[in-house]
């Protein structure tokens, strides 16, 4: 069966926590058109405040994605990994994995806050959005509202 993943990572510092920069960051897309090609693949998209949150993308192998995937009895189990363990916010209790039937997709969002090694630099923030589709999809599949959505974003201060 075909598996298509779009992994969008948005990164910023305290410079984009408020004002016009935060407005720009919050307007960053959580779904984009897929590049041409056949599944399985990962459409990796990065957006950073240094580049005005403009997306730049690449194509990766499924083994590179931070999501546990398992096909079983005609369904796909999807469960993003929380990496790295020292990031905030703490996640003591996580939602259960999602099981997708063919033709379904899920949008799963997680956010993080990191300090630099030895606190030399300011905080860095990440938002990971995983759009995961099971089965054949059109290039615009992730532009619509997801049938299944998991929001694991927590307070970052």
PDB file of C-alpha atoms in Angstrom:
ATOM      1  CA  UNK A   1       0.000   0.000   0.000  1.00  0.00           C
ATOM      2  CA  UNK A   2       1.126   3.561  -0.603  1.00  0.00           C
ATOM      3  CA  UNK A   3       2.234   5.792   2.263  1.00  0.00           C
ATOM      4  CA  UNK A   4       2.827   9.512   1.735  1.00  0.00           C
ATOM      5  CA  UNK A   5       4.189  11.755   4.466  1.00  0.00           C
ATOM      6  CA  UNK A   6       4.617  15.499   4.461  1.00  0.00           C
ATOM      7  CA  UNK A   7       6.779  16.569   7.398  1.00  0.00           C
ATOM      8  CA  UNK A   8       6.766  20.326   7.943  1.00  0.00           C
ATOM      9  CA  UNK A   9       9.212  21.717  10.497  1.00  0.00           C
ATOM     10  CA  UNK A  10       8.900  25.392  11.382  1.00  0.00           C
ATOM     11  CA  UNK A  11      11.694  26.834  13.565  1.00  0.00           C
ATOM     12  CA  UNK A  12      12.068  30.201  15.253  1.00  0.00           C
ATOM     13  CA  UNK A  13      13.612  32.072  18.190  1.00  0.00           C
ATOM     14  CA  UNK A  14      12.225  34.656  20.596  1.00  0.00           C
ATOM     15  CA  UNK A  15      12.488  37.184  17.757  1.00  0.00           C
ATOM     16  CA  UNK A  16       9.342  35.625  16.232  1.00  0.00           C
ATOM     17  CA  UNK A  17       7.329  35.210  19.427  1.00  0.00           C
ATOM     18  CA  UNK A  18       5.405  38.462  19.101  1.00  0.00           C
ATOM     19  CA  UNK A  19       4.427  41.263  16.750  1.00  0.00           C
ATOM     20  CA  UNK A  20       4.760  41.166  12.977  1.00  0.00           C
ATOM     21  CA  UNK A  21       7.231  38.257  13.026  1.00  0.00           C
ATOM     22  CA  UNK A  22       4.793  36.102  15.020  1.00  0.00           C
ATOM     23  CA  UNK A  23       2.011  37.002  12.582  1.00  0.00           C
ATOM     24  CA  UNK A  24       4.214  35.837   9.713  1.00  0.00           C
ATOM     25  CA  UNK A  25       5.132  32.635  11.581  1.00  0.00           C
ATOM     26  CA  UNK A  26       1.516  31.867  12.443  1.00  0.00           C
ATOM     27  CA  UNK A  27       0.569  32.271   8.775  1.00  0.00           C
ATOM     28  CA  UNK A  28       3.006  29.514   7.734  1.00  0.00           C
ATOM     29  CA  UNK A  29       1.121  26.677   6.013  1.00  0.00           C
ATOM     30  CA  UNK A  30       0.475  23.336   7.725  1.00  0.00           C
ATOM     31  CA  UNK A  31      -0.090  21.593   4.387  1.00  0.00           C
ATOM     32  CA  UNK A  32       1.418  22.104   0.930  1.00  0.00           C
ATOM     33  CA  UNK A  33       1.158  20.621  -2.543  1.00  0.00           C
ATOM     34  CA  UNK A  34       3.053  17.357  -2.892  1.00  0.00           C
ATOM     35  CA  UNK A  35       5.856  17.077  -5.436  1.00  0.00           C
ATOM     36  CA  UNK A  36       5.332  14.765  -8.400  1.00  0.00           C
ATOM     37  CA  UNK A  37       6.298  11.162  -7.876  1.00  0.00           C
ATOM     38  CA  UNK A  38       4.975   7.944  -6.532  1.00  0.00           C
ATOM     39  CA  UNK A  39       4.665   6.841  -2.911  1.00  0.00           C
ATOM     40  CA  UNK A  40       6.149   5.848  -0.591  1.00  0.00           C
ATOM     41  CA  UNK A  41       8.093   9.010   0.151  1.00  0.00           C
ATOM     42  CA  UNK A  42       8.488  11.833   2.633  1.00  0.00           C
ATOM     43  CA  UNK A  43       8.000  15.393   1.451  1.00  0.00           C
ATOM     44  CA  UNK A  44      10.257  17.241   3.916  1.00  0.00           C
ATOM     45  CA  UNK A  45       9.486  20.958   4.239  1.00  0.00           C
ATOM     46  CA  UNK A  46      11.485  23.397   6.357  1.00  0.00           C
ATOM     47  CA  UNK A  47      10.529  26.966   7.291  1.00  0.00           C
ATOM     48  CA  UNK A  48      12.727  29.236   9.436  1.00  0.00           C
ATOM     49  CA  UNK A  49      12.478  32.805  10.645  1.00  0.00           C
ATOM     50  CA  UNK A  50      15.862  33.640   9.031  1.00  0.00           C
ATOM     51  CA  UNK A  51      14.206  33.073   5.648  1.00  0.00           C
ATOM     52  CA  UNK A  52      10.874  34.757   6.411  1.00  0.00           C
ATOM     53  CA  UNK A  53       9.210  31.358   6.936  1.00  0.00           C
ATOM     54  CA  UNK A  54       9.403  30.628   3.209  1.00  0.00           C
ATOM     55  CA  UNK A  55       9.156  26.864   2.655  1.00  0.00           C
ATOM     56  CA  UNK A  56      12.040  24.953   1.156  1.00  0.00           C
ATOM     57  CA  UNK A  57      11.576  21.286   0.506  1.00  0.00           C
ATOM     58  CA  UNK A  58      13.312  18.024  -0.236  1.00  0.00           C
ATOM     59  CA  UNK A  59      12.320  14.450  -0.782  1.00  0.00           C
ATOM     60  CA  UNK A  60      13.364  11.798   1.721  1.00  0.00           C
ATOM     61  CA  UNK A  61      13.016   8.082   2.297  1.00  0.00           C
ATOM     62  CA  UNK A  62      10.421   6.837   4.813  1.00  0.00           C
ATOM     63  CA  UNK A  63      13.213   5.670   7.124  1.00  0.00           C
ATOM     64  CA  UNK A  64      14.179   9.332   7.754  1.00  0.00           C
ATOM     65  CA  UNK A  65      10.855  10.391   9.298  1.00  0.00           C
ATOM     66  CA  UNK A  66      10.227  10.608  13.057  1.00  0.00           C
ATOM     67  CA  UNK A  67       6.984   8.643  12.831  1.00  0.00           C
ATOM     68  CA  UNK A  68       6.404   5.017  13.725  1.00  0.00           C
ATOM     69  CA  UNK A  69       4.502   3.312  10.905  1.00  0.00           C
ATOM     70  CA  UNK A  70       3.107  -0.220  10.887  1.00  0.00           C
ATOM     71  CA  UNK A  71       0.786  -1.860   8.378  1.00  0.00           C
ATOM     72  CA  UNK A  72      -1.488  -4.491   9.810  1.00  0.00           C
ATOM     73  CA  UNK A  73      -4.656  -6.122   8.455  1.00  0.00           C
ATOM     74  CA  UNK A  74      -5.158  -3.491   5.754  1.00  0.00           C
ATOM     75  CA  UNK A  75      -4.674  -0.484   8.048  1.00  0.00           C
ATOM     76  CA  UNK A  76      -1.734   1.790   8.899  1.00  0.00           C
ATOM     77  CA  UNK A  77      -0.738   2.604  12.478  1.00  0.00           C
ATOM     78  CA  UNK A  78       0.714   6.138  12.798  1.00  0.00           C
ATOM     79  CA  UNK A  79       2.501   7.425  15.905  1.00  0.00           C
ATOM     80  CA  UNK A  80       5.034  10.289  15.806  1.00  0.00           C
ATOM     81  CA  UNK A  81       8.121   9.950  17.972  1.00  0.00           C
ATOM     82  CA  UNK A  82       8.890  12.673  20.492  1.00  0.00           C
ATOM     83  CA  UNK A  83      12.497  13.669  19.938  1.00  0.00           C
ATOM     84  CA  UNK A  84      14.657  14.619  21.690  1.00  0.00           C
ATOM     85  CA  UNK A  85      13.750  13.722  25.221  1.00  0.00           C
ATOM     86  CA  UNK A  86      15.202  16.880  26.798  1.00  0.00           C
ATOM     87  CA  UNK A  87      12.840  19.244  24.975  1.00  0.00           C
ATOM     88  CA  UNK A  88       9.903  21.082  26.501  1.00  0.00           C
ATOM     89  CA  UNK A  89       6.967  20.842  26.949  1.00  0.00           C
ATOM     90  CA  UNK A  90       6.990  17.576  28.899  1.00  0.00           C
ATOM     91  CA  UNK A  91       4.623  14.952  27.536  1.00  0.00           C
ATOM     92  CA  UNK A  92       3.751  12.595  30.364  1.00  0.00           C
ATOM     93  CA  UNK A  93       0.643  11.271  28.686  1.00  0.00           C
ATOM     94  CA  UNK A  94       0.418  11.070  24.909  1.00  0.00           C
ATOM     95  CA  UNK A  95      -2.566  10.307  22.701  1.00  0.00           C
ATOM     96  CA  UNK A  96      -2.914   6.820  21.302  1.00  0.00           C
ATOM     97  CA  UNK A  97      -1.643   5.927  17.863  1.00  0.00           C
ATOM     98  CA  UNK A  98      -4.005   6.531  14.954  1.00  0.00           C
ATOM     99  CA  UNK A  99      -5.100   3.681  12.689  1.00  0.00           C
ATOM    100  CA  UNK A 100      -5.789   4.752   9.105  1.00  0.00           C
ATOM    101  CA  UNK A 101      -7.844   2.838   6.571  1.00  0.00           C
ATOM    102  CA  UNK A 102      -6.921   3.135   2.883  1.00  0.00           C
ATOM    103  CA  UNK A 103      -7.824   6.600   1.610  1.00  0.00           C
ATOM    104  CA  UNK A 104      -7.528   8.282   5.012  1.00  0.00           C
ATOM    105  CA  UNK A 105      -4.969  10.750   6.308  1.00  0.00           C
ATOM    106  CA  UNK A 106      -4.033  12.388   9.599  1.00  0.00           C
ATOM    107  CA  UNK A 107      -2.433  15.698  10.594  1.00  0.00           C
ATOM    108  CA  UNK A 108      -0.421  15.420  13.842  1.00  0.00           C
ATOM    109  CA  UNK A 109       1.255  18.475  15.388  1.00  0.00           C
ATOM    110  CA  UNK A 110       3.901  18.642  18.127  1.00  0.00           C
ATOM    111  CA  UNK A 111       5.876  21.623  19.366  1.00  0.00           C
ATOM    112  CA  UNK A 112       9.148  21.954  21.255  1.00  0.00           C
ATOM    113  CA  UNK A 113      11.331  24.455  23.051  1.00  0.00           C
ATOM    114  CA  UNK A 114      15.065  23.905  23.349  1.00  0.00           C
ATOM    115  CA  UNK A 115      17.822  25.672  25.182  1.00  0.00           C
ATOM    116  CA  UNK A 116      21.274  25.783  23.650  1.00  0.00           C
ATOM    117  CA  UNK A 117      24.169  23.830  25.050  1.00  0.00           C
ATOM    118  CA  UNK A 118      25.131  25.414  28.396  1.00  0.00           C
ATOM    119  CA  UNK A 119      22.568  28.195  27.856  1.00  0.00           C
ATOM    120  CA  UNK A 120      24.878  30.275  25.642  1.00  0.00           C
ATOM    121  CA  UNK A 121      22.208  31.152  23.069  1.00  0.00           C
ATOM    122  CA  UNK A 122      18.512  31.935  23.388  1.00  0.00           C
ATOM    123  CA  UNK A 123      15.678  29.460  23.197  1.00  0.00           C
ATOM    124  CA  UNK A 124      14.839  27.775  19.900  1.00  0.00           C
ATOM    125  CA  UNK A 125      11.288  26.670  19.078  1.00  0.00           C
ATOM    126  CA  UNK A 126      10.031  23.995  16.671  1.00  0.00           C
ATOM    127  CA  UNK A 127       6.642  23.051  15.334  1.00  0.00           C
ATOM    128  CA  UNK A 128       6.518  19.652  13.625  1.00  0.00           C
ATOM    129  CA  UNK A 129       3.474  18.933  11.489  1.00  0.00           C
ATOM    130  CA  UNK A 130       3.142  15.393  10.162  1.00  0.00           C
ATOM    131  CA  UNK A 131       0.602  14.886   7.376  1.00  0.00           C
ATOM    132  CA  UNK A 132       0.360  11.136   6.763  1.00  0.00           C
ATOM    133  CA  UNK A 133      -1.787   9.579   4.034  1.00  0.00           C
ATOM    134  CA  UNK A 134      -2.493   5.899   3.477  1.00  0.00           C
ATOM    135  CA  UNK A 135      -3.279   4.888  -0.066  1.00  0.00           C
ATOM    136  CA  UNK A 136      -3.204   6.799  -3.357  1.00  0.00           C
ATOM    137  CA  UNK A 137      -3.587  10.574  -2.988  1.00  0.00           C
ATOM    138  CA  UNK A 138      -3.748  13.678  -5.163  1.00  0.00           C
ATOM    139  CA  UNK A 139      -1.006  16.309  -4.965  1.00  0.00           C
ATOM    140  CA  UNK A 140      -3.368  18.687  -3.140  1.00  0.00           C
ATOM    141  CA  UNK A 141      -4.515  16.226  -0.440  1.00  0.00           C
ATOM    142  CA  UNK A 142      -2.839  18.093   2.443  1.00  0.00           C
ATOM    143  CA  UNK A 143      -4.318  21.474   1.469  1.00  0.00           C
ATOM    144  CA  UNK A 144      -7.719  20.483   2.863  1.00  0.00           C
ATOM    145  CA  UNK A 145      -8.886  19.962   6.433  1.00  0.00           C
ATOM    146  CA  UNK A 146      -7.765  16.576   7.740  1.00  0.00           C
ATOM    147  CA  UNK A 147     -10.334  13.912   8.542  1.00  0.00           C
ATOM    148  CA  UNK A 148      -8.236  13.087  11.634  1.00  0.00           C
ATOM    149  CA  UNK A 149      -6.300  15.733  13.568  1.00  0.00           C
ATOM    150  CA  UNK A 150      -4.137  15.317  16.663  1.00  0.00           C
ATOM    151  CA  UNK A 151      -2.914  18.499  18.331  1.00  0.00           C
ATOM    152  CA  UNK A 152      -0.138  17.696  20.779  1.00  0.00           C
ATOM    153  CA  UNK A 153       1.094  21.258  21.071  1.00  0.00           C
ATOM    154  CA  UNK A 154       1.764  22.415  24.608  1.00  0.00           C
ATOM    155  CA  UNK A 155       2.674  25.682  26.348  1.00  0.00           C
ATOM    156  CA  UNK A 156       6.190  26.846  25.518  1.00  0.00           C
ATOM    157  CA  UNK A 157       6.397  30.065  27.595  1.00  0.00           C
TER     158      UNK A 157
END
